[in-house]
Coordinates of C-alpha atoms in Angstrom, one line a residue:
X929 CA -60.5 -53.0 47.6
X930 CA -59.1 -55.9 48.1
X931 CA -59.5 -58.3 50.9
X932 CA -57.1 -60.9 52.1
X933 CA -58.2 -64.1 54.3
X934 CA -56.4 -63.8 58.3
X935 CA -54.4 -66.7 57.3
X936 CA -53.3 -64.9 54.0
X937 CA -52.7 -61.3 56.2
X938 CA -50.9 -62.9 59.0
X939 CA -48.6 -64.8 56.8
X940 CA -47.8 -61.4 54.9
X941 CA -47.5 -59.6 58.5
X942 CA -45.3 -62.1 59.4
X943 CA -43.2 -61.5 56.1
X944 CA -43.0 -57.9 56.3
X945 CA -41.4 -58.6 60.1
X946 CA -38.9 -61.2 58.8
X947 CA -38.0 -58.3 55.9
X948 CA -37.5 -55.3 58.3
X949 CA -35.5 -57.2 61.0
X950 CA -33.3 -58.2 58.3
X951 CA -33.1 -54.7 57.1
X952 CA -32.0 -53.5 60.5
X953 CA -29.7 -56.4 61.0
X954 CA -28.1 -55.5 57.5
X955 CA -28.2 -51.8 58.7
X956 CA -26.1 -52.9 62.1
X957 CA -23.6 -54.4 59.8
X958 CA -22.9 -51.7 57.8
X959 CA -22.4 -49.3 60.5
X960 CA -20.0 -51.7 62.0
X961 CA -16.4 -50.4 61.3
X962 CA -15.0 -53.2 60.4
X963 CA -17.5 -53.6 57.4
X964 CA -16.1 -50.1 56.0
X965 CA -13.3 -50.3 53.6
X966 CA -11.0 -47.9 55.5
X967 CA -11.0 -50.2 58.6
X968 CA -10.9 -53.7 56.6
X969 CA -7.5 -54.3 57.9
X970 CA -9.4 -55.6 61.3
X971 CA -10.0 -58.6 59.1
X972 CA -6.3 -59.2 59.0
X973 CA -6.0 -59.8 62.7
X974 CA -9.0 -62.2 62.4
X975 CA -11.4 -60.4 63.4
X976 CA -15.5 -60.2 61.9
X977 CA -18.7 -58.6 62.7
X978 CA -19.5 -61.1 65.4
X979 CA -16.5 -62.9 66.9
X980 CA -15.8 -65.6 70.0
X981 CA -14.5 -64.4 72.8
X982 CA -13.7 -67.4 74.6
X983 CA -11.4 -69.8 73.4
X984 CA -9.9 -73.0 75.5
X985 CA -8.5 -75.0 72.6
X986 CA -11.5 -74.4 70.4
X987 CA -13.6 -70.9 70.2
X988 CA -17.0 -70.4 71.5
X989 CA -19.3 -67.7 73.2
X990 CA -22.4 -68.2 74.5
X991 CA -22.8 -65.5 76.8
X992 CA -24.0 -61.7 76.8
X993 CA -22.7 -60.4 73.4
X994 CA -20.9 -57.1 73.6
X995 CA -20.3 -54.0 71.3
X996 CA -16.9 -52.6 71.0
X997 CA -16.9 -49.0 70.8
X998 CA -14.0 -46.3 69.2
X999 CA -13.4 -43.8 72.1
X1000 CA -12.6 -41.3 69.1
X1001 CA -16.3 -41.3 67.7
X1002 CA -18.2 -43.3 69.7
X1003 CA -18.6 -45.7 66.5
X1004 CA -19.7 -49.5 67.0
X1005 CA -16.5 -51.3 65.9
X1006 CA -17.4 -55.2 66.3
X1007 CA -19.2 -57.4 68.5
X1008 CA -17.7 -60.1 70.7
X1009 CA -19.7 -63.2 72.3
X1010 CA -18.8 -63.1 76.1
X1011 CA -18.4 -66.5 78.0
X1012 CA -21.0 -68.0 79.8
X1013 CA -20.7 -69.8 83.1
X1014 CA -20.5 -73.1 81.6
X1015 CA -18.5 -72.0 79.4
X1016 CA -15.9 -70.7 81.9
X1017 CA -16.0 -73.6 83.9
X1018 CA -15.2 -76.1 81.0
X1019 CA -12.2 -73.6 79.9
X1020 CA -10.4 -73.8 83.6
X1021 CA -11.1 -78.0 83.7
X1022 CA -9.5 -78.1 79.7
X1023 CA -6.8 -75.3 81.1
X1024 CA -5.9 -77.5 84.1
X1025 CA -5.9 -80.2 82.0
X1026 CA -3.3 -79.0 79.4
X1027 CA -1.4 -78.3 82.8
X1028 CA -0.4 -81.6 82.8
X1029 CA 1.1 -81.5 79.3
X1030 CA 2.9 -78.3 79.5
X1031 CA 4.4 -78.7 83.4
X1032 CA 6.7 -81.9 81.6
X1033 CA 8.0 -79.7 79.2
X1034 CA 11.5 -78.1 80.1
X1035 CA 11.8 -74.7 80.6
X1036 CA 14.2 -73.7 78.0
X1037 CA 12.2 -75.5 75.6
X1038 CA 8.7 -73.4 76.9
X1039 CA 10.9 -70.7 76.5
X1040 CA 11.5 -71.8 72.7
X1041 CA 7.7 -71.3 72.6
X1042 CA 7.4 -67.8 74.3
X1043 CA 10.1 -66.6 71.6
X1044 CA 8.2 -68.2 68.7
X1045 CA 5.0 -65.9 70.5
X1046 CA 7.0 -62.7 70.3
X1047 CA 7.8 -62.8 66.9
X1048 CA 4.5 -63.7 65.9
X1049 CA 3.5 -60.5 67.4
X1050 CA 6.5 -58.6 65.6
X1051 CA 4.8 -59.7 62.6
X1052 CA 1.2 -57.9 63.7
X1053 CA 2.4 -55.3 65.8
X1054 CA 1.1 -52.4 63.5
X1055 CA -1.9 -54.1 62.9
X1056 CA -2.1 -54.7 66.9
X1057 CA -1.2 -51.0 67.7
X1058 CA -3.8 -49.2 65.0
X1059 CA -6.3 -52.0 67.1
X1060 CA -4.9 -50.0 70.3
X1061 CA -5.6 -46.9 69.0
X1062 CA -9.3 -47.7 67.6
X1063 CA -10.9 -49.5 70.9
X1064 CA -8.3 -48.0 73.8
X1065 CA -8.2 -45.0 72.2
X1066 CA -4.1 -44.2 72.7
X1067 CA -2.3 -42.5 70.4
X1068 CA -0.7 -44.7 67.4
X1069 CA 2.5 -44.7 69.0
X1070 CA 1.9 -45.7 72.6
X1071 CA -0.3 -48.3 70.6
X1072 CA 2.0 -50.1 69.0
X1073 CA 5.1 -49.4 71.7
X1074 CA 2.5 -51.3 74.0
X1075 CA 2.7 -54.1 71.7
X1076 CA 6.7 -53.8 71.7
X1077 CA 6.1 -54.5 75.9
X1078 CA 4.8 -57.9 75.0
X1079 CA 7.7 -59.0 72.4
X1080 CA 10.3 -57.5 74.6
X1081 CA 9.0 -59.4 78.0
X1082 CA 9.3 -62.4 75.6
X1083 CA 12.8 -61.9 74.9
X1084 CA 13.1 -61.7 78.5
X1085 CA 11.5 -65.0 79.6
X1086 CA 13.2 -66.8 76.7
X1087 CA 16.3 -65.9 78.6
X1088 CA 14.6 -66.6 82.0
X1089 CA 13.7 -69.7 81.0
X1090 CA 17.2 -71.0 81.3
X1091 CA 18.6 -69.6 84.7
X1092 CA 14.9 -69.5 87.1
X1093 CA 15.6 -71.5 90.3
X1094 CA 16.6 -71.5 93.6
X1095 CA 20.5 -72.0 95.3
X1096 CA 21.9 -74.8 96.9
X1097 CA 22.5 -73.9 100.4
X1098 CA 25.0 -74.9 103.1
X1099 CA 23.7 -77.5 105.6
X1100 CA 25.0 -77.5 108.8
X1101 CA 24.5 -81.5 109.2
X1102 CA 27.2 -83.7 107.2
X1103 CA 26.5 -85.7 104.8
X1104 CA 23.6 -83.5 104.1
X1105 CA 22.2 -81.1 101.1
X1106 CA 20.1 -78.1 101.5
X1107 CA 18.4 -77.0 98.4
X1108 CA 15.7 -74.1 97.5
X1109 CA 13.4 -76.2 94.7
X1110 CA 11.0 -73.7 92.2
X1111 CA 7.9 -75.2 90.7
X1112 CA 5.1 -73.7 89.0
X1113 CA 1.6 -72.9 90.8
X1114 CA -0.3 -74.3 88.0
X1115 CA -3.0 -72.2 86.6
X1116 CA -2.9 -68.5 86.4
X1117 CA -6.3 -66.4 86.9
X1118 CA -4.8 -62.9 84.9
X1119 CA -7.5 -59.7 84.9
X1120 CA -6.5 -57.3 82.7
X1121 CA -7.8 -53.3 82.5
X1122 CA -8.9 -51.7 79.3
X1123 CA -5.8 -49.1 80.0
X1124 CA -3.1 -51.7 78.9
X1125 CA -5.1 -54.3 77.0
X1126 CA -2.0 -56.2 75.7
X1127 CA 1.4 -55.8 77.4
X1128 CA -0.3 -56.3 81.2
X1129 CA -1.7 -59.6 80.1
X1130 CA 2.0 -60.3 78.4
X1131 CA 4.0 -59.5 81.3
X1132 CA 1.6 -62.1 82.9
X1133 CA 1.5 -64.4 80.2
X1134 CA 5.2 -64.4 79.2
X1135 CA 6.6 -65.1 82.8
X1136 CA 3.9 -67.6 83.8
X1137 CA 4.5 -70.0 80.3
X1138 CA 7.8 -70.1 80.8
X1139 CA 7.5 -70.9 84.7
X1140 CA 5.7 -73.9 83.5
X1141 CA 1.9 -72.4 84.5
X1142 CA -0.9 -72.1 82.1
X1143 CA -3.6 -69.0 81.9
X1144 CA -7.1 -68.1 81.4
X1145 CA -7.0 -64.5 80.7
X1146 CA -10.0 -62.1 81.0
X1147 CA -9.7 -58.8 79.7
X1148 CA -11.7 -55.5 80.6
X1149 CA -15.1 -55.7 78.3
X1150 CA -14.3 -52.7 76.6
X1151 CA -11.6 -53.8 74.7
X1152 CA -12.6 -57.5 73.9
X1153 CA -11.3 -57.2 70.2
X1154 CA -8.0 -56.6 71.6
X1155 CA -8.2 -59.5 73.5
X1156 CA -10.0 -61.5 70.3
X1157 CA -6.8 -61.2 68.4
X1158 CA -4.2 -60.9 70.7
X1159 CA -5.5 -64.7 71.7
X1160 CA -5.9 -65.5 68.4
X1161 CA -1.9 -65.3 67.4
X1162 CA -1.2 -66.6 70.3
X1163 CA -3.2 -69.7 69.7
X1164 CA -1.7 -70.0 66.2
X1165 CA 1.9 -70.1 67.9
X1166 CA 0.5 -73.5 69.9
X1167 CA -1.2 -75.1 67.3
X1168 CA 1.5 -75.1 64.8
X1169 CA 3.7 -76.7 68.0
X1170 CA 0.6 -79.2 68.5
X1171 CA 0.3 -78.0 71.7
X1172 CA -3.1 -78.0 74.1
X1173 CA -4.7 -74.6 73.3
X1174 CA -6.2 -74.2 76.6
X1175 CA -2.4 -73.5 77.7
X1176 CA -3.5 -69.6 77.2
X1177 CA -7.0 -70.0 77.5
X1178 CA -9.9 -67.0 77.0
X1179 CA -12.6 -65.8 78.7
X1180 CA -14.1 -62.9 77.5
X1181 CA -16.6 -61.4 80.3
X1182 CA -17.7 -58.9 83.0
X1183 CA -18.0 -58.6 86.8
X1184 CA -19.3 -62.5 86.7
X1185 CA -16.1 -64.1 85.4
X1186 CA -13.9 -61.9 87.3
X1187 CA -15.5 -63.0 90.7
X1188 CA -16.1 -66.5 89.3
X1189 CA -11.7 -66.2 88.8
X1190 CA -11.5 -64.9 92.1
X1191 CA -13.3 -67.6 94.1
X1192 CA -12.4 -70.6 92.2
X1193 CA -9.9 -72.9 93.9
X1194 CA -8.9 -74.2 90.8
X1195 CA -7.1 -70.9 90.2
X1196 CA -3.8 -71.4 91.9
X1197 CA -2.9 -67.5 91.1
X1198 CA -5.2 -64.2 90.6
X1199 CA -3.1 -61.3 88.9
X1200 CA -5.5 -58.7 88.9
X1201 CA -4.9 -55.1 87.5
X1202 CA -7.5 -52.8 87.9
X1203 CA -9.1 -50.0 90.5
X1204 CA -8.1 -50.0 93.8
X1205 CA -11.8 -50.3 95.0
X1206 CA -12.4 -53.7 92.5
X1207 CA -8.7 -54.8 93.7
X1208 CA -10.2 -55.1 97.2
X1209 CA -13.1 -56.8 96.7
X1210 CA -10.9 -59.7 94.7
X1211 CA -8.1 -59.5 97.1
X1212 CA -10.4 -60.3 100.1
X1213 CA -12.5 -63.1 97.7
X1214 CA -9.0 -64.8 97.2
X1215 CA -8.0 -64.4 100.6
X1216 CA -10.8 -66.6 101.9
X1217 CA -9.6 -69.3 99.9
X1218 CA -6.2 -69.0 101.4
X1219 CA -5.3 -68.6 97.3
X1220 CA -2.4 -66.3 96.2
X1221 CA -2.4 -63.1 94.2
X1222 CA -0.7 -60.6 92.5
X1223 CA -2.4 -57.0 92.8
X1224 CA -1.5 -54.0 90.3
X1225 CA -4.0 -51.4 91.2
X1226 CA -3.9 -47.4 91.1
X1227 CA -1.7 -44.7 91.6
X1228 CA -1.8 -40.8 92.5
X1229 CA 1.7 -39.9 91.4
X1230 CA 4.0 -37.2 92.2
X1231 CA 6.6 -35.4 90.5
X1232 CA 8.8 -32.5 92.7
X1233 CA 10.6 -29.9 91.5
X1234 CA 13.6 -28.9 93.2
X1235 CA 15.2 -25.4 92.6
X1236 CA 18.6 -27.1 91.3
X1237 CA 16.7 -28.6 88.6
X1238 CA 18.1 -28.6 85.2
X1239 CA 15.1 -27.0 84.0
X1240 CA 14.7 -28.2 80.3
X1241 CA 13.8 -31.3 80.9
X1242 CA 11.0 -30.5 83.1
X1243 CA 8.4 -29.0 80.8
X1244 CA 8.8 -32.3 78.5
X1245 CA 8.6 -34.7 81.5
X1246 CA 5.7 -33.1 82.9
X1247 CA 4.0 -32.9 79.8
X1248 CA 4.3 -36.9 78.8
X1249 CA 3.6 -37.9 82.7
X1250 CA 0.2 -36.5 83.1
X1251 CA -1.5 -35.9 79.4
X1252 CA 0.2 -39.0 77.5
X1253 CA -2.5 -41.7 77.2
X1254 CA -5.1 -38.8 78.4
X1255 CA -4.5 -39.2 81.4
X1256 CA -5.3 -42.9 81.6
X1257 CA -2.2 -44.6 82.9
X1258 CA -1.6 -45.9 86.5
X1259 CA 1.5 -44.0 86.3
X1260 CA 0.4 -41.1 85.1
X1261 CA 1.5 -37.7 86.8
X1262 CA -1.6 -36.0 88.7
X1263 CA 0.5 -34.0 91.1
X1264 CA 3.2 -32.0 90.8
X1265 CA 5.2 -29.8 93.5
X1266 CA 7.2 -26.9 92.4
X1267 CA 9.7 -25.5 94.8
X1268 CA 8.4 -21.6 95.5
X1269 CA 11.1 -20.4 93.9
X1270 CA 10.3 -22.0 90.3
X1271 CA 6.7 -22.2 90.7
X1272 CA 5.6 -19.6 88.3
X1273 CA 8.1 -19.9 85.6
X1274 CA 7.2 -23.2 85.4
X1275 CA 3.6 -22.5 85.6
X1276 CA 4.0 -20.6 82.8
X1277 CA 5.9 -22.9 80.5
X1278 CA 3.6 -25.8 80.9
X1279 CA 0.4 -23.9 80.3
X1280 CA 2.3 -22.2 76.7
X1281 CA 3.3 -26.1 76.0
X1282 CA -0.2 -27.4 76.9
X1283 CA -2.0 -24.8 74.5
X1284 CA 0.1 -26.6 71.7
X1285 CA -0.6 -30.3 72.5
X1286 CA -2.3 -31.6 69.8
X1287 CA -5.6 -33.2 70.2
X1288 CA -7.3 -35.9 67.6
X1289 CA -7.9 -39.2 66.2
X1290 CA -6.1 -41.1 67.7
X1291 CA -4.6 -42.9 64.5
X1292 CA -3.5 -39.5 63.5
X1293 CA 0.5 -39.6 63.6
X1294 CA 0.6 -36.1 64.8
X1295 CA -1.9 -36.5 67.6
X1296 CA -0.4 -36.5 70.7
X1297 CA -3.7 -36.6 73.1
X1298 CA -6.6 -39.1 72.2
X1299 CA -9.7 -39.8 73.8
X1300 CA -11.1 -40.7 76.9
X1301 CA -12.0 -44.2 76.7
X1302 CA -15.9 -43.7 77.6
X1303 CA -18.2 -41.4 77.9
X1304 CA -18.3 -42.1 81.9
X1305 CA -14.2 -40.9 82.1
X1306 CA -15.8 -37.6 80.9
X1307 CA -18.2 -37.6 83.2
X1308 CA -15.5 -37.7 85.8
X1309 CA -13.3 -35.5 84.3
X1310 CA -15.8 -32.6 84.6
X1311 CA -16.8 -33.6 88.8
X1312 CA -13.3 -33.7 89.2
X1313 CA -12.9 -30.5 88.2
X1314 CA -16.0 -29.1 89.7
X1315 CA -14.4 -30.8 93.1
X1316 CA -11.2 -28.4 92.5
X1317 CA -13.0 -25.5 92.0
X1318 CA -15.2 -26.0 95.1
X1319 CA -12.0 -26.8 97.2
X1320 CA -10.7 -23.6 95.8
X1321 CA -8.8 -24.5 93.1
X1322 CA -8.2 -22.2 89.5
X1323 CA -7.8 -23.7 86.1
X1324 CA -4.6 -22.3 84.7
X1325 CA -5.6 -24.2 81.3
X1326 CA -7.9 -26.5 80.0
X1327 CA -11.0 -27.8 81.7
X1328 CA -13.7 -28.6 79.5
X1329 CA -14.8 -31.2 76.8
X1330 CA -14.0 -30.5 73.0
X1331 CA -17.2 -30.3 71.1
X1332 CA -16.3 -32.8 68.5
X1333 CA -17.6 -36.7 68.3
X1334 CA -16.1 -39.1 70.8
X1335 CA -14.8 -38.4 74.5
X1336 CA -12.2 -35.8 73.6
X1337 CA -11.1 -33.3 76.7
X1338 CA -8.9 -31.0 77.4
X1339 CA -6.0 -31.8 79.3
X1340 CA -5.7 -29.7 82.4
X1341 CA -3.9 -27.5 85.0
X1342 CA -5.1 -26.7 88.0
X1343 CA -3.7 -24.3 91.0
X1344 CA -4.0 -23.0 94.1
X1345 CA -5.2 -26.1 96.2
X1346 CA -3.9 -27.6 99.3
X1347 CA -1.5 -30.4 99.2
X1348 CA -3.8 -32.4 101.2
X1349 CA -7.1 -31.5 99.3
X1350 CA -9.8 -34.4 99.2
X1351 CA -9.7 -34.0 95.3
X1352 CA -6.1 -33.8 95.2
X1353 CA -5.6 -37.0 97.2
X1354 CA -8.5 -39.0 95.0
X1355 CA -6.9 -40.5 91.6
X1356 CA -9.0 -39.5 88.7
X1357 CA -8.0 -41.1 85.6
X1358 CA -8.0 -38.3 83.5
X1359 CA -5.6 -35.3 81.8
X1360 CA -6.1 -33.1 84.9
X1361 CA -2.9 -32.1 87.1
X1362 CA -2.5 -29.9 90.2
X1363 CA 0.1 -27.8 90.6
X1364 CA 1.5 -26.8 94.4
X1365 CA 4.1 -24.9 95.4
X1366 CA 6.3 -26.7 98.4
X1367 CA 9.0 -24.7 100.8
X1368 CA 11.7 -27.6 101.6
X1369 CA 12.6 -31.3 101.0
X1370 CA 10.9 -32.6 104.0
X1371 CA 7.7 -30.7 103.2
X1372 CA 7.9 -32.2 99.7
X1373 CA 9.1 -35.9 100.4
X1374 CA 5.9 -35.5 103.4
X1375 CA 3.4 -35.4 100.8
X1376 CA 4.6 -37.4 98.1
X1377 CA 4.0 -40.3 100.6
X1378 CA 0.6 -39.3 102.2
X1379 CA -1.6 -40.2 99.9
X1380 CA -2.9 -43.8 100.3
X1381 CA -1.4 -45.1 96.6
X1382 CA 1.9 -45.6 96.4
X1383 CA 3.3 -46.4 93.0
X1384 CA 5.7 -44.3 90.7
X1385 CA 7.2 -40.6 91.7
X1386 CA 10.2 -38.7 90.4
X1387 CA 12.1 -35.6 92.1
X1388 CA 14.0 -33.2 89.7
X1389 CA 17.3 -32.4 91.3
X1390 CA 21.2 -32.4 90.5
X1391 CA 22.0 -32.4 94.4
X1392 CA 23.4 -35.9 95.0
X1393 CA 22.5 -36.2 98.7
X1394 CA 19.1 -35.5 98.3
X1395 CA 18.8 -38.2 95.7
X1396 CA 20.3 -40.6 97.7
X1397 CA 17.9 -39.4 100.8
X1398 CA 14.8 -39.7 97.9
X1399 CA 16.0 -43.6 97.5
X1400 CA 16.1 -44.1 100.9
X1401 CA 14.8 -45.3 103.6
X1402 CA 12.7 -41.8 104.7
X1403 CA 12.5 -41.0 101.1
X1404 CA 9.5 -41.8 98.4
X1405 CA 7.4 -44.8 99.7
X1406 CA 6.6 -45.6 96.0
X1407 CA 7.1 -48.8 94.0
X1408 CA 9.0 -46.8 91.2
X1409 CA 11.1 -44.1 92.5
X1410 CA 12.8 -41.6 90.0
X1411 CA 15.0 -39.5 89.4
X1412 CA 15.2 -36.5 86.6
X1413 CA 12.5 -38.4 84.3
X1414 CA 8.6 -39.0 84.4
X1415 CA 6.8 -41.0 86.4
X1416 CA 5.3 -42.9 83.2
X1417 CA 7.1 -45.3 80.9
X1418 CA 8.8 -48.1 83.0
X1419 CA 11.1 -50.6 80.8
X1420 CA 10.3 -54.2 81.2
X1421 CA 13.6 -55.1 83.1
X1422 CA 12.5 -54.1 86.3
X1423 CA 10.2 -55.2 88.3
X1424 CA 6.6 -52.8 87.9
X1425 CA 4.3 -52.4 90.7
X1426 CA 3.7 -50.3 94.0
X1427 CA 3.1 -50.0 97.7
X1428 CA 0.3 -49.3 100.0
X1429 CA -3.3 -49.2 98.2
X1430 CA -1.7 -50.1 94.7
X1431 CA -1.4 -53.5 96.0
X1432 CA 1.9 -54.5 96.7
X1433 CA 2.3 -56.8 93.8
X1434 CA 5.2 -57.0 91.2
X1435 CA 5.0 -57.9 87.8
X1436 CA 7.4 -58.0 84.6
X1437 CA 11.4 -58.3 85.4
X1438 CA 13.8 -58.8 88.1
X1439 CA 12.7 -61.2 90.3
X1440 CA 9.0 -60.7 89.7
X1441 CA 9.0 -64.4 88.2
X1442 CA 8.5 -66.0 92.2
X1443 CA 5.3 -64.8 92.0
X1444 CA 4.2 -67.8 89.5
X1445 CA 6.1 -70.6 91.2
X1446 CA 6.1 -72.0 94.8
X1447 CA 9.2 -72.3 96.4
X1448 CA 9.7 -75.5 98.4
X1449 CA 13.4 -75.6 101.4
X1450 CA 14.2 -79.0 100.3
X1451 CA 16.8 -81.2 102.8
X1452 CA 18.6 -84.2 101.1
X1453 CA 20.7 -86.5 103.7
X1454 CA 23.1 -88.6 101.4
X1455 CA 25.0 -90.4 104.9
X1456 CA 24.3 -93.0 106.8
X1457 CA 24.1 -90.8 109.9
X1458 CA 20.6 -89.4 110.9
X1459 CA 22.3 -85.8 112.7
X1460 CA 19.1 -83.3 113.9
X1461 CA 19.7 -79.9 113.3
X1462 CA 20.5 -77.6 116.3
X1463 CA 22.3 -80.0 117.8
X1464 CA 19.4 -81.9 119.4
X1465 CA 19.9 -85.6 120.5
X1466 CA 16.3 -87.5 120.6
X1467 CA 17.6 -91.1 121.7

């Protein structure tokens, strides 16, 4: 037998330890998706095995790295390097250093470089949208219109970027000019949920360039690729202008960089999107700095059902409202009020239109339900459910978790619970929606507003009084408030947020711009006279 010296074995020991480490490494690798052929068009959006997820002007990670997982199998996708705290104080010095650069530049011409980012992301927007569907998990279509949000909130800025800014006012002094002055905050904190990984942070990022402010953007862990290469054709667009790349800084990261955003001073702006309970732990961190922000936080939406309702567009309404993007939208429909009158017909439609929703990969163009994104949404999707049943609600349809790889459910309807149910009143972001019959428009309008979110809601109704009553001043209480379509799919011109305990904030169009820029009342006296207002003589 042979014998080998200990200095002889340990060296082999050692060898054998260096050879089986690499075979597992090598093992990873190749149960990475990106390293299998059908998913090598990752590569084309820059992305690798291991990839940076900060980037201030150059790329970097040094902190925790993170797996990226495909909600539709549960399959490791690519890693991302996470910022450290060093790192993400160096990226808001270089970010408010490139401040200084970018505030000179006119705002038509920052708007030149907001139009030169949209069509960079024409050029990806496939690419970006099969991304969507792979790490989100939303179907191919809602993928790629998602990236269509960003390029069309550029065209809107570019546009912006020419006519932002405040009136000139009459004085009531001669000789005197009273004008409203707009002027960027500076640097833009912008916290972006894994629901809407690209157009939230676009309608952020689009407005804020263009209102001369630059941003460090952190986006939810669980969909850092997205983030990887949305930065990364972003970051072409201000090279090839030689312009600072901290402008639209990274920093990939959890809980840490999100508070570390939240408290930092340096952060003239926090736009935050994201759970109401983690919306009012930042809101109170940015509060004690006296610092501004800009909330976008849940919603437990509506949708009522009046019996004059032209009754063919309800059932496809409905349907998009509460399953499309499972379930995982802040607008997404979770209740719905049917007058008494209508309430079983339409109970019956949507459960016959429900049993023919098709459920798959979400890649798949005929799939029109995908994933949840983790396996914790499931999780919740089946309390939720046991919560209804205890509080005395029936599944009409649905209610369990497809036995297939990934986090597929079925989308759900639920009936025979109180309007004011505890589960009926908690948002669960999931395909599940409860169905209540309602005797009268006050009854109805009365609990569209009691819940504590206030966000989108729609009524179905041809009677023109009571749309003008559900506009109004004792109508929905909501952000968005429609009339004869869903409560999902918002377009880009107006201005997107809510009420209540979704936060108050407003983001994308109309006038949704102020939030980036201070306003300063600015008094210009041009006579030789020194008049005081009011009147007052001080002599």
């Amino acid at each position: 037998m042979l014998q080998l010296s200990f200095p002889l074995y340990r060296h082999f020991v050692l060898k054998r330890k260096i050879f089986s480490s690499c075979c597992r490494q090598i093992s990873a690798m190749s149960t990475l998706l990106i390293n299998q052929p059908e998913y090598s068009w990752l590569k084309e959006l820059g992305l690798k095995e291991d990839n940076e997820g900060v980037y201030n002007g150059t790329w970097g990670g040094k902190g925790e790295v993170v797996t990226s997982y495909c909600p539709a199998n549960n399959a490791p996708i690519a890693r991302v390097k996470q910022a450290s705290m060093e790192e993400y104080h160096e990226t808001v010095k270089k970010a408010k250093e490139a401040w200084q650069t970018w505030a000179d530049i006119p705002a038509p011409k920052r708007g030149e470089i907001v139009r030169q980012i949209g069509d960079a992301l024409r050029k990806k927007i496939k690419l970006l949208g099969h991304l969507e569907s792979l790490e989100m998990g939303k179907i191919l279509v809602e993928g790629v219109g998602e990236v269509q949000e960003y390029v069309d909130i550029c065209d809107y800025a570019v546009g912006l970027s020419r006519i932002i800014g405040g009136p000139i006012l009459p004085s009531e002094r001669p000789g005197h000019a009273l004008i409203e002055q707009w002027n960027p905050v500076g640097l833009v904190g912008i916290i972006t949920a894994f629901n809407f990984p690209v157009a939230v942070y676009g309608w952020n990022n689009a407005l804020a360039l263009i209102c001369g402010n630059v941003c460090v953007w952190k986006g939810a862990p669980t969909t850092s690729l997205t983030s990887v290469a949305v930065t990364k054709i972003v970051a072409q667009v201000l090279e090839d202008n030689k312009l600072p790349g901290a402008i639209c800084s990274l920093t990939c990261g959890g809980a840490d960089i999100g508070n570390a955003i939240a408290k930092d001073e340096r952060v003239d702006l926090v736009s935050f999107t994201g759970s109401t309970n983690v919306g009012k732990q930042v809101a109170l961190k940015v509060q004690e700095r006296f610092g501004r922000k800009l909330l976008e936080l849940g919603g437990n939406n509506a949708i009522i059902v009046f019996e004059d309702a032209d009754l063919s567009l309800v059932t496809p309404s409905v349907l998009f409202a509460a399953v499309g993007t499972a379930g995982q939208r802040c607008t997404t429909a979770r209740r719905l009020f049917l007058h008494e009158s209508i309430h079983d017909g339409i109970v019956e439609k949507l459960s016959k239109a429900y049993a023919q929703v098709r459920i798959g990969d979400p890649w798949e163009s005929d799939t029109l339900c995908g994933p949840l994104h983790t396996k914790q949404a499931v999780e919740m999707y089946l309390s939720a459910i046991e919560q209804a049943k205890c509080e005395g609600g029936t599944v009409v349809c649905g209610g369990k978790v497809i036995d297939r790889p990934g986090n597929f459910v079925e989308p759900t309807i639920m009936t025979g619970l109180p309007h004011d149910s505890p589960i009926v009143h908690k948002e669960t972001f999931a395909p599940i929606l409860y169905i209540i019959k309602f005797k009268s428009e006050e009854e109805a309008f009365a609990w569209n507003n009691e819940v504590k979110q206030g966000l989108s809601s729609s009524i179905f109704t041809k009677d023109l009084g009571r749309i003008f009553r559900w506009l109004g001043p004792k109508g929905s209480d909501c952000g968005l408030v429609n009339v004869n379509i869903p409560t999902s799919g918002a377009e880009i011109g107006g201005a997107f947020g809510g009420e209540k305990h979704t936060g108050g904030g407003r983001e994308s169009g109309s006038d949704s711009w102020k939030h980036y820029m201070r306003r300063s009342t600015c008094t210009i006296n041009y006579s030789k006279d020194l008049p005081l207002a009011q009147g007052i003589k001080f002599q």
